XYZ file of C-alpha atoms in Angstrom:
461
model
C 0.000 0.000 0.000
C 0.953 3.611 -0.314
C 0.419 6.336 2.268
C -1.062 9.597 1.015
C 0.293 11.666 3.894
C 1.474 15.138 2.899
C -0.401 15.401 -0.397
C -2.181 18.673 -1.131
C -5.852 18.993 -2.071
C -4.789 19.836 -5.620
C -2.717 16.681 -5.815
C -5.620 14.601 -4.559
C -7.945 16.212 -7.097
C -5.399 15.413 -9.774
C -5.338 11.802 -8.685
C -9.125 11.679 -8.720
C -9.108 12.996 -12.303
C -6.473 10.414 -13.176
C -8.735 7.768 -11.674
C -11.573 8.828 -13.976
C -9.300 8.611 -16.989
C -8.135 5.245 -15.706
C -11.635 3.835 -16.111
C -11.315 4.048 -19.879
C -7.549 3.471 -20.096
C -7.630 0.226 -18.175
C -10.124 -1.177 -20.657
C -8.021 -0.269 -23.647
C -4.836 -1.549 -22.028
C -6.276 -4.919 -20.977
C -6.102 -6.289 -24.522
C -8.553 -5.025 -27.113
C -8.736 -8.430 -28.693
C -9.871 -9.945 -25.401
C -12.446 -7.260 -24.697
C -13.977 -6.912 -28.163
C -16.834 -9.273 -27.315
C -17.746 -7.389 -24.196
C -17.165 -3.750 -25.249
C -20.830 -2.845 -25.610
C -22.254 -1.387 -22.408
C -25.120 0.610 -21.009
C -25.402 3.356 -18.463
C -26.649 3.600 -14.959
C -28.271 6.295 -12.946
C -27.729 5.568 -9.291
C -26.262 7.853 -6.667
C -24.010 6.552 -3.953
C -25.020 6.607 -0.277
C -22.584 5.244 2.278
C -23.750 4.042 5.673
C -21.646 2.470 8.413
C -23.493 -0.737 9.114
C -26.887 0.673 8.007
C -28.264 0.169 4.509
C -30.176 2.717 2.466
C -33.547 1.251 1.550
C -34.669 3.518 -1.294
C -36.702 2.213 -4.230
C -35.227 2.098 -7.725
C -36.482 4.574 -10.281
C -39.009 3.318 -12.779
C -41.056 0.984 -10.521
C -44.198 2.123 -8.774
C -44.306 2.082 -4.994
C -45.828 -1.140 -3.714
C -45.459 -2.987 -7.031
C -43.925 -6.401 -6.366
C -41.828 -8.220 -8.946
C -42.468 -11.973 -8.884
C -41.739 -13.280 -12.372
C -38.678 -12.510 -14.491
C -35.901 -10.789 -12.501
C -34.268 -7.669 -13.902
C -31.234 -7.806 -11.611
C -28.403 -10.144 -10.725
C -25.983 -10.789 -7.846
C -22.188 -10.974 -8.017
C -21.007 -12.504 -4.735
C -17.456 -12.511 -3.472
C -16.625 -15.671 -1.500
C -13.862 -15.158 1.102
C -15.044 -12.745 3.791
C -18.613 -12.759 2.460
C -19.669 -16.425 2.443
C -16.645 -18.139 4.001
C -13.821 -17.396 6.441
C -11.266 -20.014 5.428
C -13.063 -23.353 5.901
C -15.873 -21.922 7.995
C -19.225 -20.729 6.672
C -20.252 -17.240 7.772
C -23.595 -17.818 9.591
C -25.586 -15.349 7.506
C -24.601 -17.060 4.246
C -26.869 -20.103 4.509
C -29.870 -17.999 5.481
C -29.192 -15.618 2.615
C -29.125 -18.416 0.074
C -32.336 -19.886 1.415
C -33.920 -16.631 0.250
C -32.235 -16.909 -3.152
C -33.331 -20.468 -3.957
C -36.636 -22.298 -4.334
C -37.701 -25.626 -2.840
C -35.820 -27.557 -5.560
C -32.530 -25.729 -4.939
C -32.834 -23.611 -8.101
C -31.837 -19.952 -7.918
C -34.804 -17.632 -8.333
C -32.557 -14.782 -9.544
C -29.287 -14.764 -11.544
C -26.259 -15.367 -9.297
C -22.530 -15.545 -10.022
C -19.652 -16.050 -7.606
C -16.772 -13.714 -8.460
C -13.644 -14.511 -6.482
C -10.005 -13.555 -6.760
C -9.015 -17.097 -5.852
C -6.837 -18.534 -8.596
C -4.887 -21.463 -7.155
C -7.724 -23.920 -7.754
C -9.996 -25.113 -10.532
C -13.495 -23.834 -11.170
C -14.882 -27.303 -10.464
C -13.148 -27.599 -7.094
C -14.287 -24.131 -6.011
C -17.874 -24.984 -6.989
C -17.658 -28.216 -4.996
C -16.249 -26.335 -1.990
C -19.143 -23.869 -2.147
C -21.700 -26.639 -2.589
C -20.462 -28.464 0.505
C -20.349 -25.261 2.544
C -23.772 -23.892 1.591
C -25.579 -27.219 1.469
C -26.859 -27.207 -2.123
C -25.450 -27.685 -5.599
C -23.443 -24.831 -7.125
C -22.612 -25.425 -10.792
C -19.073 -24.566 -11.961
C -20.579 -22.301 -14.640
C -21.592 -19.860 -11.885
C -18.037 -19.561 -10.543
C -15.697 -16.884 -11.914
C -12.120 -17.230 -10.689
C -9.595 -14.451 -11.086
C -8.116 -16.157 -14.139
C -11.413 -17.063 -15.872
C -11.284 -14.128 -18.362
C -7.951 -15.438 -19.684
C -10.127 -17.633 -21.933
C -10.481 -14.488 -24.049
C -6.746 -13.850 -24.495
C -6.433 -15.965 -27.625
C -3.245 -14.345 -28.918
C -1.274 -15.974 -26.073
C -2.862 -19.434 -26.258
C -0.314 -20.801 -28.735
C 2.747 -19.211 -27.074
C 5.094 -20.850 -24.570
C 4.001 -19.398 -21.219
C 5.646 -19.642 -17.797
C 2.983 -20.122 -15.104
C 3.355 -19.214 -11.424
C 1.111 -20.027 -8.474
C 0.166 -23.117 -6.514
C -2.296 -25.917 -6.970
C -3.133 -27.170 -10.479
C -1.765 -24.096 -12.283
C -0.597 -26.014 -15.355
C -3.973 -27.741 -15.728
C -5.802 -24.465 -15.137
C -3.773 -22.876 -17.928
C -4.604 -25.723 -20.304
C -8.288 -25.544 -19.406
C -8.203 -21.842 -20.318
C -6.789 -22.611 -23.771
C -3.024 -22.265 -23.295
C -1.247 -25.015 -25.214
C 2.439 -24.694 -24.278
C 3.022 -24.509 -20.520
C 6.239 -24.239 -18.491
C 6.074 -24.237 -14.681
C 8.420 -22.665 -12.150
C 9.454 -26.188 -11.142
C 10.307 -26.999 -14.782
C 12.649 -24.005 -14.875
C 14.195 -24.856 -11.506
C 14.937 -28.439 -12.551
C 16.341 -27.416 -15.931
C 18.491 -24.634 -14.421
C 19.331 -25.741 -10.839
C 22.002 -23.056 -10.431
C 19.373 -20.311 -10.504
C 17.558 -21.178 -7.255
C 20.153 -20.479 -4.552
C 18.379 -18.960 -1.524
C 17.563 -22.289 0.138
C 20.985 -23.816 0.758
C 19.518 -27.300 1.159
C 18.300 -27.203 -2.446
C 21.567 -26.070 -4.003
C 23.104 -28.698 -6.319
C 25.967 -30.641 -4.782
C 27.697 -31.012 -8.121
C 27.880 -28.758 -11.154
C 25.040 -29.911 -13.470
C 25.484 -30.228 -17.250
C 24.165 -27.274 -19.273
C 20.587 -27.407 -20.481
C 20.320 -27.169 -24.269
C 16.776 -28.134 -25.277
C 14.660 -25.930 -23.008
C 11.989 -23.966 -24.934
C 12.154 -20.187 -25.188
C 9.554 -18.676 -22.879
C 7.334 -16.090 -24.596
C 5.278 -14.773 -21.691
C 4.462 -15.104 -17.984
C 1.128 -15.823 -16.286
C 0.897 -15.098 -12.559
C -2.129 -17.116 -11.371
C -1.843 -16.459 -7.637
C 0.453 -16.395 -4.644
C 3.071 -19.171 -4.871
C 4.526 -21.197 -1.992
C 8.270 -20.478 -2.296
C 8.279 -16.761 -2.956
C 12.069 -16.495 -3.122
C 12.262 -19.156 -5.847
C 9.445 -17.692 -7.906
C 10.710 -14.120 -7.611
C 14.219 -15.148 -8.644
C 13.180 -17.295 -11.616
C 10.555 -14.879 -12.950
C 13.123 -12.067 -12.842
C 15.634 -14.356 -14.590
C 13.130 -15.092 -17.354
C 12.347 -11.402 -17.869
C 16.012 -10.330 -17.865
C 17.024 -13.117 -20.267
C 14.134 -12.518 -22.686
C 12.769 -15.994 -22.033
C 16.066 -17.893 -21.993
C 16.904 -18.475 -18.306
C 20.543 -19.158 -17.648
C 21.598 -16.794 -20.468
C 23.109 -13.416 -19.610
C 22.310 -10.617 -22.038
C 24.518 -7.555 -22.465
C 21.542 -5.207 -22.078
C 18.242 -5.473 -20.251
C 15.481 -6.289 -22.770
C 12.783 -3.658 -22.562
C 9.908 -3.770 -23.104
C 10.146 -7.139 -21.387
C 8.116 -10.264 -22.144
C 4.330 -9.977 -21.694
C 3.168 -10.509 -18.108
C -0.449 -11.447 -17.339
C -1.298 -11.134 -13.633
C -4.422 -12.500 -11.929
C -5.638 -11.370 -8.496
C -4.327 -8.045 -7.217
C -5.591 -8.412 -3.630
C -2.939 -7.145 -1.236
C -4.724 -8.917 1.638
C -7.469 -11.464 2.154
C -9.441 -12.723 5.132
C -9.162 -16.289 6.486
C -9.701 -17.647 10.017
C -7.033 -15.376 11.565
C -8.067 -12.146 13.270
C -5.989 -10.045 10.881
C -5.909 -10.233 7.053
C -3.315 -12.472 5.325
C -0.967 -11.661 2.442
C -2.600 -12.001 -0.955
C -1.182 -12.218 -4.461
C -1.052 -8.423 -4.545
C 1.682 -8.581 -1.914
C 3.668 -10.919 -4.160
C 3.219 -8.496 -7.065
C 4.536 -5.647 -4.910
C 7.687 -7.694 -4.267
C 8.123 -8.574 -7.943
C 7.616 -4.993 -9.110
C 10.001 -3.610 -6.476
C 12.783 -6.101 -7.233
C 12.480 -5.628 -10.992
C 12.665 -1.845 -10.682
C 15.542 -1.984 -8.195
C 17.575 -4.187 -10.555
C 16.726 -2.531 -13.875
C 15.665 1.002 -12.973
C 12.527 0.420 -15.065
C 8.880 -0.259 -14.261
C 7.505 -3.769 -14.564
C 4.663 -3.540 -17.090
C 1.613 -5.782 -17.321
C -0.009 -6.885 -20.540
C -3.156 -7.330 -18.465
C -4.306 -7.284 -14.844
C -7.143 -9.770 -14.399
C -9.487 -10.334 -11.466
C -11.170 -7.753 -9.290
C -11.054 -4.767 -9.582
C -10.307 -5.182 -13.299
C -13.168 -4.103 -15.541
C -12.703 -7.089 -17.836
C -13.660 -9.386 -14.937
C -16.952 -7.566 -14.342
C -17.725 -7.547 -18.063
C -17.151 -11.291 -18.085
C -19.403 -11.650 -15.018
C -22.163 -9.705 -16.762
C -21.926 -12.153 -19.658
C -22.377 -15.075 -17.225
C -25.445 -13.411 -15.659
C -26.984 -12.807 -19.083
C -26.360 -16.408 -20.089
C -28.188 -17.601 -16.951
C -31.177 -15.403 -17.770
C -31.352 -16.749 -21.305
C -31.065 -20.384 -20.197
C -33.877 -19.929 -17.645
C -36.140 -18.144 -20.116
C -36.128 -14.896 -18.147
C -36.949 -12.367 -20.847
C -36.978 -9.099 -18.880
C -33.969 -6.865 -19.584
C -31.125 -6.877 -17.080
C -31.262 -3.516 -15.290
C -29.004 -3.782 -12.248
C -26.003 -5.753 -11.040
C -25.311 -5.903 -7.304
C -21.716 -6.764 -6.370
C -21.419 -7.934 -2.751
C -17.918 -7.999 -1.247
C -15.776 -7.387 1.830
C -12.751 -5.625 0.317
C -13.063 -1.902 -0.511
C -9.974 -1.953 -2.727
C -11.101 -4.962 -4.796
C -14.872 -5.487 -4.569
C -16.047 -1.897 -4.133
C -13.404 -0.315 -6.352
C -14.084 -2.882 -9.089
C -17.874 -2.540 -9.028
C -17.687 1.252 -9.010
C -15.093 1.262 -11.790
C -17.346 -0.965 -13.883
C -20.288 1.281 -13.089
C -18.242 4.224 -14.356
C -17.369 2.236 -17.459
C -21.074 1.619 -18.116
C -21.692 5.363 -17.885
C -18.804 6.084 -20.222
C -19.838 3.448 -22.747
C -23.284 4.969 -23.067
C -21.590 8.120 -24.382
C -18.892 6.550 -26.560
C -19.381 5.702 -30.214
C -18.604 2.009 -30.636
C -16.679 2.670 -33.838
C -14.315 4.944 -31.897
C -13.422 2.046 -29.592
C -12.923 -0.148 -32.657
C -9.743 1.726 -33.527
C -6.277 0.948 -32.263
C -3.962 3.344 -30.450
C -2.603 4.644 -33.790
C -6.081 5.547 -34.999
C -6.377 2.658 -37.457
C -9.607 0.693 -37.719
C -9.593 -2.816 -36.272
C -11.206 -5.008 -38.972
C -12.373 -7.621 -36.485
C -14.235 -4.989 -34.479
C -15.955 -3.359 -37.438
C -18.415 -6.206 -37.852
C -19.474 -5.821 -34.189
C -20.145 -2.090 -34.394
C -23.794 -2.568 -35.375
C -24.617 -4.551 -32.238
C -26.976 -2.696 -29.899
C -25.644 -1.278 -26.649
C -26.049 -3.290 -23.443
C -29.094 -2.311 -21.393
C -27.377 -2.645 -18.000
C -27.690 0.833 -16.468
C -25.834 0.288 -13.212
C -23.559 -1.890 -11.079
C -24.067 -1.230 -7.368
C -21.388 -2.033 -4.770
C -22.471 -3.499 -1.420
C -19.819 -3.773 1.293
C -20.195 -6.276 4.137
C -18.438 -6.122 7.521
C -17.580 -9.822 7.883
C -14.178 -9.808 6.150
C -11.346 -7.435 5.255
C -13.372 -4.254 5.714
C -13.206 -2.664 9.151
C -15.973 -0.077 9.433
C -14.214 1.474 12.440
C -10.979 2.301 10.661
C -10.776 1.588 6.920
C -11.936 5.016 5.772
C -11.720 8.404 7.536
C -14.963 9.959 8.710
C -14.589 12.857 6.259
C -12.951 11.810 3.006
C -12.377 15.414 1.890
C -10.617 16.523 5.061
C -8.919 13.325 6.259
C -7.850 11.501 3.102
C -4.188 12.013 3.998
C -4.737 9.464 6.790
C -5.783 6.736 4.355
C -3.470 3.997 3.112
C -4.280 2.835 -0.411
C -4.187 -0.972 -0.623
C -5.014 -1.120 -4.324
C -2.597 -2.133 -7.048
C 0.077 0.264 -8.280
C -1.589 0.672 -11.686
C -4.994 1.607 -10.263
C -4.894 5.226 -9.131
C -6.602 6.186 -5.913
C -9.946 7.925 -6.329
C -12.012 8.421 -3.150
C -15.303 7.940 -5.011
C -14.267 4.492 -6.252
C -13.802 3.036 -2.764
C -17.098 4.457 -1.479
C -19.643 1.641 -1.448
C -23.187 2.261 -2.641
C -24.282 0.562 0.604
C -22.566 -0.801 3.714
C -24.370 -3.636 5.549
C -23.510 -6.073 8.325
C -23.422 -9.298 6.325
C -24.538 -11.071 3.165
C -27.983 -11.718 4.622
C -28.582 -7.990 4.991
C -27.189 -7.452 1.480
C -29.736 -9.844 -0.047
C -32.571 -8.326 1.958
C -31.481 -4.828 0.869
C -31.560 -5.766 -2.812
C -34.933 -7.487 -2.516
C -36.330 -4.350 -0.876
C -34.877 -2.053 -3.535
C -36.158 -4.277 -6.350
C -39.533 -4.938 -4.654
C -38.777 -8.595 -5.290
C -40.789 -11.421 -3.809
C -40.023 -15.060 -4.521
C -42.913 -16.929 -6.127
């Protein structure tokens, strides 16, 4: 995180303006090819109201007072998992009651629901099974969006040789996402044993023969926090400094370096411990700092995936729409409600996507279908006639059962006390006070569901 102590009001206003520009820039920088299917958006018209532990219960515009919706829903939920539904292995008590309200007697959801988590060191199937066992009813893998799920869209890297970092079934996860040529950190360590030297017990006892048939690495995917940070940091840096040929020393530092795709930017996450634990964002801070200290240059990302990245929320909207179509719900999707416990991931991401929806309503699609040099993208031109998405808003709902501490996370007066705030977001996401202000703050996921049902005048049939 970065402390904002000593910054002037003008500097903070400048950063806020930069944050607004970031909403569009982050979309364009996260791979146009990946986003072209999801670039059509709508606009919203909701104002933010923040309450410490108390929800605002206003009715949405466009629905008469007292009118109850009981047929086709016009809204969907995006639930975070850790800190909202689970604390490590343990189910948060309000979660089961909340999902009793969301399901019918057969266990079917009565409204569209997706689970959007920054977990990445597991498969979608295993996370769905974990949720099913915890909540007591079947959760299909199609409802689960892991931090790396949108990598399915990054087709230009699928046929390249990619180094993958993380723990769990990272190689299998990469293959399931479409990547065909995978190299793991352990593959590099075994092929080049002289590179991993921090742990003295793992140093080779004899000088190994040189490796001659190792493939040239063409990019790096960071799926999540690894186990041996010192090994991963060393070998990833080696790959970047050698232009994909570890063990080779180049006379100059290659820059721009190989493409790096990073999933999950959470600095911290909440498990059973009283205080938050290091997340993959902490690992990224280490990697960025070491790379800059060695080279004097910034580590650049081809894409940052997972919350708060806009591409993740666009992907989640697609999943919600698919559920509505498969259930025969024909009413237009009007609102998304993102429920999370982390202001810098869940709230920031939902608000950033909400801002994107506003922006997209005012942007000509053909303007987005041009590259950074002003040339038309032929593959986008055929999509330019598609009608804009009808989603007008994405509301952020912050719960107090995880990372968020309603007694100390944000100062009482953001305009006067922002210098006291520590920004836990990623380096490439500029701090903007309005983006970490939740639309609503509630005690737990049960209150979040009840709030949405009240706002939507929804009653289960």
